[in-house]
Coordinates of N, CA and C in Angstrom, one line a residue:
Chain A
X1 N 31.2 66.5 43.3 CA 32.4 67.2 42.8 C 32.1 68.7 43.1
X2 N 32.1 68.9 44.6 CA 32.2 70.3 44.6 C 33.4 71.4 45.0
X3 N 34.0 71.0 44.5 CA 35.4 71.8 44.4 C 35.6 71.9 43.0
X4 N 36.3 73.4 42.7 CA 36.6 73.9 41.6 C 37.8 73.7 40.9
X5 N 38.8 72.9 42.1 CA 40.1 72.6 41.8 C 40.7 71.3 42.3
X6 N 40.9 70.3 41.5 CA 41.2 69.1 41.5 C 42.1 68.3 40.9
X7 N 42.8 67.2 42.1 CA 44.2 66.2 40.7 C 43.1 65.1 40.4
X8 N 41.8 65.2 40.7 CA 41.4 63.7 39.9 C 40.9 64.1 38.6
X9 N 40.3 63.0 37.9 CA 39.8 63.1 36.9 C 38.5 63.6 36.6
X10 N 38.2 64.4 35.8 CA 36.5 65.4 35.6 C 35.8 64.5 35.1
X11 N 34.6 64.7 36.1 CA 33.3 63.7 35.7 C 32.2 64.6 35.4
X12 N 31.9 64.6 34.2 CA 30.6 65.2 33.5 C 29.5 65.3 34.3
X13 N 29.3 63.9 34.4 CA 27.7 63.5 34.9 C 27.7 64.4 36.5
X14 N 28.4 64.3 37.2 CA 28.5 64.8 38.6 C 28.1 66.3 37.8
X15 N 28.9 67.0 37.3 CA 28.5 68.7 37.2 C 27.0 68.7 36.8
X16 N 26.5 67.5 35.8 CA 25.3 67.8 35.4 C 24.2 67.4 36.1
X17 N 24.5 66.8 36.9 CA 23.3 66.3 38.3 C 23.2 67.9 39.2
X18 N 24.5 68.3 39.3 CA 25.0 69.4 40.6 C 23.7 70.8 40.1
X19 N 23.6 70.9 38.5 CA 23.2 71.7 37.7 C 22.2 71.7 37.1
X20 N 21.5 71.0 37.8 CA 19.7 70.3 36.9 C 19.0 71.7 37.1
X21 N 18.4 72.0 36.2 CA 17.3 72.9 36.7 C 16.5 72.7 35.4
X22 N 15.1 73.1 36.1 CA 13.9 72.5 35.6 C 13.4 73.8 34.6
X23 N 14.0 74.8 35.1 CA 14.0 75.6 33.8 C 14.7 75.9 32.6
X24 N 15.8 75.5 32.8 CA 16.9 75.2 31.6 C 16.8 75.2 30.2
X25 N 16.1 75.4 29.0 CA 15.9 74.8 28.2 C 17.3 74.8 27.6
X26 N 18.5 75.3 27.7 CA 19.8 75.2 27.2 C 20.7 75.2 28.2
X27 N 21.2 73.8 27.7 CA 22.5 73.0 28.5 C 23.9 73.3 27.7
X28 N 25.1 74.1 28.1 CA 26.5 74.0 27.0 C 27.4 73.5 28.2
X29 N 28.2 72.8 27.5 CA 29.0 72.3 28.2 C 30.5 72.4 27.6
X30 N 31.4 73.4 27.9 CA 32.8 73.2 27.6 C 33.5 72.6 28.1
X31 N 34.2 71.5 27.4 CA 35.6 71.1 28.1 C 37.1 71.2 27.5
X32 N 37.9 71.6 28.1 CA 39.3 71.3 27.3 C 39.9 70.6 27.7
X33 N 40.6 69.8 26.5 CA 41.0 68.8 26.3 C 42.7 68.6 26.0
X34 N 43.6 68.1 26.9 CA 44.9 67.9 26.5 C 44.8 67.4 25.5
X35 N 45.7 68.2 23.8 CA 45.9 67.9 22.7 C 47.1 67.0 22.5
X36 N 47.1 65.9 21.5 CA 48.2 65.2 21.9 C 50.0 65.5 21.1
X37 N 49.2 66.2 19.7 CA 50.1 66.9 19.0 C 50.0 68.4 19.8
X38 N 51.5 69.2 19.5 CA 50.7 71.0 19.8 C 52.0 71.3 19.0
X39 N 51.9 72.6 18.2 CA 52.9 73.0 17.4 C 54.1 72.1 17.1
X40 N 53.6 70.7 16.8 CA 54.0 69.9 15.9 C 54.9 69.1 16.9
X41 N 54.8 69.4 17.9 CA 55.9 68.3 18.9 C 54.7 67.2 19.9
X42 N 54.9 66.3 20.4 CA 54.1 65.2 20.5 C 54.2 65.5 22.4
X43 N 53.0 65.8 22.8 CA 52.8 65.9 24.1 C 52.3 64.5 25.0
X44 N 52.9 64.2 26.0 CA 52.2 62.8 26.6 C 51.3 63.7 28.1
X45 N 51.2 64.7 28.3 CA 50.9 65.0 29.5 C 51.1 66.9 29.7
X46 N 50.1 67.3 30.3 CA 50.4 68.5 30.6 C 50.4 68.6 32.2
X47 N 51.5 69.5 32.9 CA 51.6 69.4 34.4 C 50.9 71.0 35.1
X48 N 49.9 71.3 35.4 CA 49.2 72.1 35.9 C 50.1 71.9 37.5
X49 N 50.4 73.6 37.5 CA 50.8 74.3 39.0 C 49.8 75.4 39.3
X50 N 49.1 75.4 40.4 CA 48.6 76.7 40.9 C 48.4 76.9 41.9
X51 N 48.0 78.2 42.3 CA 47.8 78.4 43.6 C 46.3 78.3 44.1
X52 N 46.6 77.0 44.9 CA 45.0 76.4 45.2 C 43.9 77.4 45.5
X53 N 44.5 77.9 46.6 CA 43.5 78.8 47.4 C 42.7 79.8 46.6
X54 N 43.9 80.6 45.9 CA 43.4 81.9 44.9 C 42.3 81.3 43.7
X55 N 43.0 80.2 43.3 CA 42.4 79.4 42.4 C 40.9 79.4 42.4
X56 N 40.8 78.9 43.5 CA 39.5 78.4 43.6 C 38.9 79.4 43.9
X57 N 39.4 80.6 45.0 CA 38.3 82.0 44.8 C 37.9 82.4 43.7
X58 N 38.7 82.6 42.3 CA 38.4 83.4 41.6 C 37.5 82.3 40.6
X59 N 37.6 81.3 40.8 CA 36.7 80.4 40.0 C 35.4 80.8 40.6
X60 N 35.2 80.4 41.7 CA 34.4 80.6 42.2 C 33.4 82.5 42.4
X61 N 34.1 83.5 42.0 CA 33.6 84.3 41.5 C 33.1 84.7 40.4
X62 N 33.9 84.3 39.1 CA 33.6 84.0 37.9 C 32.5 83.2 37.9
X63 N 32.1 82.0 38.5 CA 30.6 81.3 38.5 C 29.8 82.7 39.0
X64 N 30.2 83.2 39.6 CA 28.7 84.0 40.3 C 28.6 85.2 39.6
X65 N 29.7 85.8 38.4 CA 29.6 86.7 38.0 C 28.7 86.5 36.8
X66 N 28.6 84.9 36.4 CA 28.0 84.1 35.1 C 27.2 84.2 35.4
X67 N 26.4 84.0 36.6 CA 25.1 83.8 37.1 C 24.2 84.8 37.6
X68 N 25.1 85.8 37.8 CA 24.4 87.2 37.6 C 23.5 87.7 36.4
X69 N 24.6 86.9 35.5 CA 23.6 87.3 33.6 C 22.2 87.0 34.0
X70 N 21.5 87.8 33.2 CA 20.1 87.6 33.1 C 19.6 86.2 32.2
X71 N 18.9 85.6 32.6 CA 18.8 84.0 31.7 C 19.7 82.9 32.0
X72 N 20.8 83.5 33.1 CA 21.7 82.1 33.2 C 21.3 81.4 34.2
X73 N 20.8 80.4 34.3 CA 20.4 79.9 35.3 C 21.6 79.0 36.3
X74 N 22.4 78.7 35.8 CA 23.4 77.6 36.8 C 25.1 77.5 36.0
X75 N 26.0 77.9 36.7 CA 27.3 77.6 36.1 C 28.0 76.9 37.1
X76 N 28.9 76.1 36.6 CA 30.1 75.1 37.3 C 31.5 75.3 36.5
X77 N 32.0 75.3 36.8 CA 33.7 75.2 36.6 C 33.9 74.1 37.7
X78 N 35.6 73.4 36.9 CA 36.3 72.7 37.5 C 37.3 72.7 36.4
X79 N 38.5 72.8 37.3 CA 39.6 72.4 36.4 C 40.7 71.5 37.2
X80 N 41.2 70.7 36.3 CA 42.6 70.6 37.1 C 43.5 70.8 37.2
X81 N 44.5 70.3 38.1 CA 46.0 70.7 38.3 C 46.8 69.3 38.7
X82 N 48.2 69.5 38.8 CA 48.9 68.5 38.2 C 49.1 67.8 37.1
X83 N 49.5 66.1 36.9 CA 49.3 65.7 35.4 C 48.0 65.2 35.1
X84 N 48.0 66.2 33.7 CA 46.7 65.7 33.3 C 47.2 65.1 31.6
X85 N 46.9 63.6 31.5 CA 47.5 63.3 30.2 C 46.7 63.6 29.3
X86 N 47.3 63.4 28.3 CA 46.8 63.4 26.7 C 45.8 63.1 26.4
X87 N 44.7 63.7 25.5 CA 43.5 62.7 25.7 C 42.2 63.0 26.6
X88 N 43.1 63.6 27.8 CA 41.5 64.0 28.9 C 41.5 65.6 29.2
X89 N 40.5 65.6 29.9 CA 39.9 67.3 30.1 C 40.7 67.5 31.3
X90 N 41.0 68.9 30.9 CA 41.9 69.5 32.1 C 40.8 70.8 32.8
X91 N 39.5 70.8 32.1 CA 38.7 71.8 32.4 C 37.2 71.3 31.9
X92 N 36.7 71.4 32.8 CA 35.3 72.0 32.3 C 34.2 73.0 32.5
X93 N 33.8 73.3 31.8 CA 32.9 74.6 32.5 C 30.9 74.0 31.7
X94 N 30.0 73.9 32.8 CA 28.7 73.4 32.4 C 27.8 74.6 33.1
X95 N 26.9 75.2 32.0 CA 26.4 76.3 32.0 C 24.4 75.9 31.7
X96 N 23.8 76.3 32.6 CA 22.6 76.0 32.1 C 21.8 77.4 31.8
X97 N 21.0 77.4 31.2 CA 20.2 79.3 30.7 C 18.6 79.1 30.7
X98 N 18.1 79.5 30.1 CA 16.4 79.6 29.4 C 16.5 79.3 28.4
X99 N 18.0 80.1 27.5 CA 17.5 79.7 25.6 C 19.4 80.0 25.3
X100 N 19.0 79.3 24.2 CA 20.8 78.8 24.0 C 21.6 80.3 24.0
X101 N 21.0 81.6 23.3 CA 22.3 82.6 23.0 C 23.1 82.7 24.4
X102 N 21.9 82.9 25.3 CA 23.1 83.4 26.6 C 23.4 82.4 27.3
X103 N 22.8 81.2 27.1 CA 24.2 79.8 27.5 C 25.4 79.7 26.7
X104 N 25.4 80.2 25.7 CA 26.6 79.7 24.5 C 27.3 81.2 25.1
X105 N 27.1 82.2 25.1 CA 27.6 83.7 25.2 C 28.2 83.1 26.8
X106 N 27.5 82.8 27.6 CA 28.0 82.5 29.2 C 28.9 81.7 29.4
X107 N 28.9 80.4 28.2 CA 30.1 79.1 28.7 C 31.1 79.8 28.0
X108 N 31.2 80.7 27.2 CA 32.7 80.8 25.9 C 32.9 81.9 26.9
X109 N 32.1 82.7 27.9 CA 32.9 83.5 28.1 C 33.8 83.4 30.0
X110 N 32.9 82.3 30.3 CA 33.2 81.6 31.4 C 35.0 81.2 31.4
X111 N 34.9 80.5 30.2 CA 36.4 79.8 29.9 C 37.3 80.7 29.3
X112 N 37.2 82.1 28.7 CA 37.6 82.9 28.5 C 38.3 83.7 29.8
X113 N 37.2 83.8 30.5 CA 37.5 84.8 32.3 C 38.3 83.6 33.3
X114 N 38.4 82.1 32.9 CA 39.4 81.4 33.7 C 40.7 81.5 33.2
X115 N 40.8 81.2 31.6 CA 42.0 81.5 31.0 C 43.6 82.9 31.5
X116 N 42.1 83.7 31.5 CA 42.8 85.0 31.7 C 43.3 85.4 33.5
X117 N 42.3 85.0 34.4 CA 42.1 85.4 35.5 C 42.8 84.3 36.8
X118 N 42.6 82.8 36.2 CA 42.6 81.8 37.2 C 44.1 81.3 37.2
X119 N 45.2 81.7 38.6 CA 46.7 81.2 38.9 C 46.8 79.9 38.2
X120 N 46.6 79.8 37.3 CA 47.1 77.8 36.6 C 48.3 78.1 35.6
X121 N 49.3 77.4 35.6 CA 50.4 77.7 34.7 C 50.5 76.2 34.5
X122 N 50.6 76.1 32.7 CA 51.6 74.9 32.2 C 52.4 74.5 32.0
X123 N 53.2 73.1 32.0 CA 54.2 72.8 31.2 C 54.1 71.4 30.8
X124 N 54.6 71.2 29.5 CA 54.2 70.3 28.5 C 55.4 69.0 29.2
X125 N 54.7 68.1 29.2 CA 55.5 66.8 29.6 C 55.3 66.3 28.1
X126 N 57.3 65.8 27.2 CA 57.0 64.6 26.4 C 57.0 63.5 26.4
X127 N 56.9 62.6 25.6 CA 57.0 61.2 25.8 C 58.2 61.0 26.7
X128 N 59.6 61.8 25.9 CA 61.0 61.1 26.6 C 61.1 61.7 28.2
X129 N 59.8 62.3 28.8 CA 59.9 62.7 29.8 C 60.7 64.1 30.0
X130 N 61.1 64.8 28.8 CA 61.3 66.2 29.0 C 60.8 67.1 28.5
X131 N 60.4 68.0 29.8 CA 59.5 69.1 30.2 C 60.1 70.5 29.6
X132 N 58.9 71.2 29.1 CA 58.8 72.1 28.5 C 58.1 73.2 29.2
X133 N 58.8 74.2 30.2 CA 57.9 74.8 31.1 C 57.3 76.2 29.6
X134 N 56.5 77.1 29.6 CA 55.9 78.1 29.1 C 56.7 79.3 29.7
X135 N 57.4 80.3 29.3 CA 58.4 81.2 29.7 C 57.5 82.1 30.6
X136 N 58.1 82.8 31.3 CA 57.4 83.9 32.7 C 56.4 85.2 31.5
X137 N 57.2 85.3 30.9 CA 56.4 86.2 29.8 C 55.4 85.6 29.3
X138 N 55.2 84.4 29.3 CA 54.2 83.6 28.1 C 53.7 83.7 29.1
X139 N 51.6 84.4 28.6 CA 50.8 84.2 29.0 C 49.4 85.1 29.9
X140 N 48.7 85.5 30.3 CA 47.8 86.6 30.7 C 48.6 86.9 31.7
X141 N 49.1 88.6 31.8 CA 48.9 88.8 33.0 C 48.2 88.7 34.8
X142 N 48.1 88.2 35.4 CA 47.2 88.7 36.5 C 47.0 89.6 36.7
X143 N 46.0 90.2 37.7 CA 45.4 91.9 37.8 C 45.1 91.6 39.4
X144 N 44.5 92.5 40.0 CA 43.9 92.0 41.0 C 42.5 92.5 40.6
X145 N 41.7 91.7 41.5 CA 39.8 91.5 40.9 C 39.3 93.0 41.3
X146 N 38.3 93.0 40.6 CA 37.5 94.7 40.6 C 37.3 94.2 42.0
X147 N 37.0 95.8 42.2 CA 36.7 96.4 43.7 C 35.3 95.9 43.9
Chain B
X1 N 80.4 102.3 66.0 CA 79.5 103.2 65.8 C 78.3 102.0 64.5
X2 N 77.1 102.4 65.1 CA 76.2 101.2 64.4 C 76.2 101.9 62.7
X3 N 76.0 100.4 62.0 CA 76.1 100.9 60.6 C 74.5 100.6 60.5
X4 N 74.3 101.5 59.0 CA 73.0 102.2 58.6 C 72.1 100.5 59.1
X5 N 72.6 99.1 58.4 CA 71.7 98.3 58.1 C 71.4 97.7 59.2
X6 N 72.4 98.2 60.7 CA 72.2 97.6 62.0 C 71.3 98.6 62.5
X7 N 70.7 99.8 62.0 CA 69.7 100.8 62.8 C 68.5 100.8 61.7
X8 N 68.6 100.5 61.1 CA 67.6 100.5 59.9 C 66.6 99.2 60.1
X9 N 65.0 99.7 60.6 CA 64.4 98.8 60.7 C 64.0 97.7 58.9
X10 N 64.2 96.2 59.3 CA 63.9 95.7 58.1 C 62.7 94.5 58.6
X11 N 62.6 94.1 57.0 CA 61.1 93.1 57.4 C 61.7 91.8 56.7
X12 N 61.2 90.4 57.5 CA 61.9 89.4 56.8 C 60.7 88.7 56.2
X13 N 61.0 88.4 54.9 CA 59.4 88.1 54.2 C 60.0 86.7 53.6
X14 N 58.9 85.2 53.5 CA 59.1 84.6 52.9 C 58.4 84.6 51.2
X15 N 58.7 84.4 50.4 CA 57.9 84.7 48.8 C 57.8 83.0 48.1
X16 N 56.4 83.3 48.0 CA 56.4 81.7 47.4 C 56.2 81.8 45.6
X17 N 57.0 80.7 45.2 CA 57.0 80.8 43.8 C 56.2 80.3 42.7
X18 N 55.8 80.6 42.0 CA 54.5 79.6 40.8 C 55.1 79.5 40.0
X19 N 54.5 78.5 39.1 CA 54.9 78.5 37.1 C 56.4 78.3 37.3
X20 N 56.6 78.7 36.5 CA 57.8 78.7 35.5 C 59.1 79.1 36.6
X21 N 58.4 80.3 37.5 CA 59.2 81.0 38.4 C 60.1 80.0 39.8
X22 N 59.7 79.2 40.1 CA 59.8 78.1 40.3 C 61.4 77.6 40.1
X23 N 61.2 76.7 38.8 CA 62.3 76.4 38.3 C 63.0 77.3 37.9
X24 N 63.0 78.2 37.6 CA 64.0 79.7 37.4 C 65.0 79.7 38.6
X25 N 64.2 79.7 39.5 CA 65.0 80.2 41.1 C 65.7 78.7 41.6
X26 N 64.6 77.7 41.5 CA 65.5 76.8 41.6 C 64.6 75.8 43.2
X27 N 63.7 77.1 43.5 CA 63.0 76.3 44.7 C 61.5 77.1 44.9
X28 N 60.9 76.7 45.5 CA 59.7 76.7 45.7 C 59.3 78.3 46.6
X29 N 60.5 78.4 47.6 CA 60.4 79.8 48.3 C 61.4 80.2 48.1
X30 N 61.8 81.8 48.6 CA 63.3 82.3 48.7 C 62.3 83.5 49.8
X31 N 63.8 83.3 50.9 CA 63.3 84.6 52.4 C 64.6 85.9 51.7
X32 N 63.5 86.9 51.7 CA 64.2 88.1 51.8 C 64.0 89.2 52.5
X33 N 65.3 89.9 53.0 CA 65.2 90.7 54.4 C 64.7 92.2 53.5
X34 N 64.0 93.2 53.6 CA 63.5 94.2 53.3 C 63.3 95.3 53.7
X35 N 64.3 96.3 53.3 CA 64.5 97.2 54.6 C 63.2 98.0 54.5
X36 N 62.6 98.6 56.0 CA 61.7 99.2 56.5 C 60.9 98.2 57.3
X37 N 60.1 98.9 58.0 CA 59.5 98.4 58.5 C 57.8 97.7 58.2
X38 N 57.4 98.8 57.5 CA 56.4 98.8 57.1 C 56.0 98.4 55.3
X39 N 57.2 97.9 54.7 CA 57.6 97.6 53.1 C 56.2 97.3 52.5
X40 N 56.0 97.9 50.9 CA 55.2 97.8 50.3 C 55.9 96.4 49.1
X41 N 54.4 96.3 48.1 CA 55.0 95.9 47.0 C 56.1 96.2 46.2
X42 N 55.9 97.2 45.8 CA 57.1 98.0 45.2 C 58.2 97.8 45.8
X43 N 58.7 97.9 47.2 CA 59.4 97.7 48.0 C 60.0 96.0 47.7
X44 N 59.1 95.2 47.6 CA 59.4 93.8 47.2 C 59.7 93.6 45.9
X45 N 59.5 94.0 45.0 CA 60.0 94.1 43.7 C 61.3 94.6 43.7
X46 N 61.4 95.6 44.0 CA 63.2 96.0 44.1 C 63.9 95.2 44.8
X47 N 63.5 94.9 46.3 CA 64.6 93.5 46.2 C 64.6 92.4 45.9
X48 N 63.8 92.4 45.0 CA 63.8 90.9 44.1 C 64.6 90.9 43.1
X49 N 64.4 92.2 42.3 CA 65.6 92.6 41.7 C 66.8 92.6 42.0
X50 N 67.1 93.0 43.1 CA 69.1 93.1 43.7 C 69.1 92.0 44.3
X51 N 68.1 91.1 44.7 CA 68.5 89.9 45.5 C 68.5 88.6 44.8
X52 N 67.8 88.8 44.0 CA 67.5 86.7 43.2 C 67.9 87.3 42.1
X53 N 69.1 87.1 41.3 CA 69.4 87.7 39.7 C 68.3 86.8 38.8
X54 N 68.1 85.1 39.4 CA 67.2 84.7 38.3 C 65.6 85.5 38.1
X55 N 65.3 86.0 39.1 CA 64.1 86.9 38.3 C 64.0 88.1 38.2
X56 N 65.6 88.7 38.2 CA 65.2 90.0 37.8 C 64.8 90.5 36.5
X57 N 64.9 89.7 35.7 CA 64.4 90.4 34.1 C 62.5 90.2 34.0
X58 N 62.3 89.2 35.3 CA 61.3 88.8 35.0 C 60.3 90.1 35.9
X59 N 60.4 90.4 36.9 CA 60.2 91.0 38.0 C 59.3 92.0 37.3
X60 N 59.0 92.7 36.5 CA 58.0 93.7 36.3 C 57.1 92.8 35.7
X61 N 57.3 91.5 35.0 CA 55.9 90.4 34.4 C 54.9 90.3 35.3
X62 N 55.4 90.5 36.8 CA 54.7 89.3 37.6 C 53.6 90.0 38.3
X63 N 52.8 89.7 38.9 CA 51.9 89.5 39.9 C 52.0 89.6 40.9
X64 N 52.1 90.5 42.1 CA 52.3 90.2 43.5 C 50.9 89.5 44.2
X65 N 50.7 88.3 45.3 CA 49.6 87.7 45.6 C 50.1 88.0 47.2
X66 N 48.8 88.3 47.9 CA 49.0 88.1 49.0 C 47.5 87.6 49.7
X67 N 48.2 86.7 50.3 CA 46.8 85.8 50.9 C 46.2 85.1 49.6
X68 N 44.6 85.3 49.2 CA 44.3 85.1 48.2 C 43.7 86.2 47.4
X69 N 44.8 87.0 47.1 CA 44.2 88.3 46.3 C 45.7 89.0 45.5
X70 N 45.3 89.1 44.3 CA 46.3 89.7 43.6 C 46.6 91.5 44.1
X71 N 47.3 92.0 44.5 CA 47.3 93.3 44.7 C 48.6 94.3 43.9
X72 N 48.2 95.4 44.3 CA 48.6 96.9 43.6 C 49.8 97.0 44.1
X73 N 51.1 97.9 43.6 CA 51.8 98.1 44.0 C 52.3 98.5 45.1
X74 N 51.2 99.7 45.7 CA 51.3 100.3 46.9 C 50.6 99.9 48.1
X75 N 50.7 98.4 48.0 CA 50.0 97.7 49.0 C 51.1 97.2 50.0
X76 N 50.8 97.3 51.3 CA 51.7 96.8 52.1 C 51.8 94.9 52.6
X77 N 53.1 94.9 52.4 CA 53.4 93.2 52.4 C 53.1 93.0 54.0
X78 N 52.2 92.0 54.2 CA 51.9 91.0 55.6 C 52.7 89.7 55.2
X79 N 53.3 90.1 56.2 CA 54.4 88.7 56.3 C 53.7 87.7 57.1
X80 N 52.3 88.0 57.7 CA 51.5 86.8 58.3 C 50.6 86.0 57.3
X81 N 51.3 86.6 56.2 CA 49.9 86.0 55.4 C 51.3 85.4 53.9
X82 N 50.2 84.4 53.1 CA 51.4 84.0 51.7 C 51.7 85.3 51.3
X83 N 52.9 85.2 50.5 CA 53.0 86.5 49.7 C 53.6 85.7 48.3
X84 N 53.0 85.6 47.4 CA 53.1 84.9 46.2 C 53.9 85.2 44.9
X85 N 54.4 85.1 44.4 CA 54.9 85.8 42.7 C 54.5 84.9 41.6
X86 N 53.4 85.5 41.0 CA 52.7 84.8 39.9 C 52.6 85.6 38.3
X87 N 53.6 84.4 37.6 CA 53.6 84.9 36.2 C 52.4 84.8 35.7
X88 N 52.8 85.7 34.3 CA 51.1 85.5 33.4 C 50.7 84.3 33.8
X89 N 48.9 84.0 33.1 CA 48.9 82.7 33.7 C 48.7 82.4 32.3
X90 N 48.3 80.3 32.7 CA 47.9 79.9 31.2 C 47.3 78.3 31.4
X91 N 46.0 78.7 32.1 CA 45.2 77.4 32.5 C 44.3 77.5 31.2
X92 N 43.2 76.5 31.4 CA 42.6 75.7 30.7 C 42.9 75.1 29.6

């Protein structure tokens, strides 16, 4: 699984094979997870749109900006796009260090800098199959990346 | 006697849509003609404004993308390359 952007399903084990390192003593692994409730209305699916190409650059810089930290030994992202139901990860980010602070400090901030940074927009599919897109206002600005 | 918009060099740009912006407009692209030759961002924002009413309220939210890079206002549009409109975002 070496792409950062995908309609299949996230496989754990693949990122943590990709990510072995023999120095590691701290492994964090975030994932997010389509909720099935969200502000009290019943979601069957979230439909991820983005723009592949940019997508994956900036993921793919954010890994190397992680990995710059001192003690971080290995970062992965992957997220996906399209429908992703109820129930499964629409993201993961697997972070390896020397000693947990700057693994835990690197994964929360990892998914923080995709949140904010990475072209992915939602909209909530419901059961009865009507879609709830997130308004042009809802949501991080983009910027363009430091110089 | 030629009128202004038959001497007035313009640029024909296609703009691709994301998110939400998308269903707003109704389609995936919209071509718009831009007068000058050399048109900036800013340049593309204004006629997005007098040309697509569905995003003009939106048009100062957004993002201009070109190629794979978010850019500044005073960047000049390549029409050989994507030229994108991306609202806030809201992955993971």
């Amino acid at each position: 699984m070496s792409q950062r952007l995908t309609r299949d399903a996230l496989h754990l084990n693949a990122l943590l094979d990709e990510t072995a390192h023999v120095d590691g003593g701290a492994l964090v692994v975030f994932g997010g997870v389509v909720r099935r409730q969200d502000q009290g209305a019943e979601i069957q699916a979230l439909d991820y749109d983005a723009h592949q190409e940019m997508a994956q650059a900036r993921i793919r810089q954010i890994e190397e900006e992680i990995l710059e930290r001192e003690g971080v030994l290995a970062c992965r992202i992957v997220h996906r796009w399209g429908l992703v139901p109820a129930g499964e990860a629409s993201v993961l980010v697997v972070v390896r260090g020397r000693h947990r602070p700057e693994a835990f400090e690197a994964a929360r901030d990892a998914i923080d800098e995709v949140k904010a940074r990475v072209p992915l927009w939602k909209e909530d599919v419901h059961p009865d199959g009507v879609r709830a897109p997130h308004p042009p206002e809802a949501g991080t600005p983009l910027t363009p990346e430091k110089d | 006697m030629a009128t202004e918009s038959e001497t007035s060099p313009s640029t024909r740009v296609t703009i691709s849509l994301y998110g939400s912006l998308a269903r707003l407009a109704g389609s995936r692209e919209r071509e718009l003609e831009i007068q000058g030759s050399t048109p900036t961002v800013a340049d593309l924002r204004s006629a997005i404004a007098r040309e697509i009413p569905e995003l003009a309220d939106h048009v100062s939210h957004l993002a201009v993308g070109i190629g794979t890079e978010v850019v500044k206002d005073n960047a000049p549009l390549d029409p050989s390359l994507e030229i994108s409109l991306l609202p806030p975002v809201s992955g993971g």
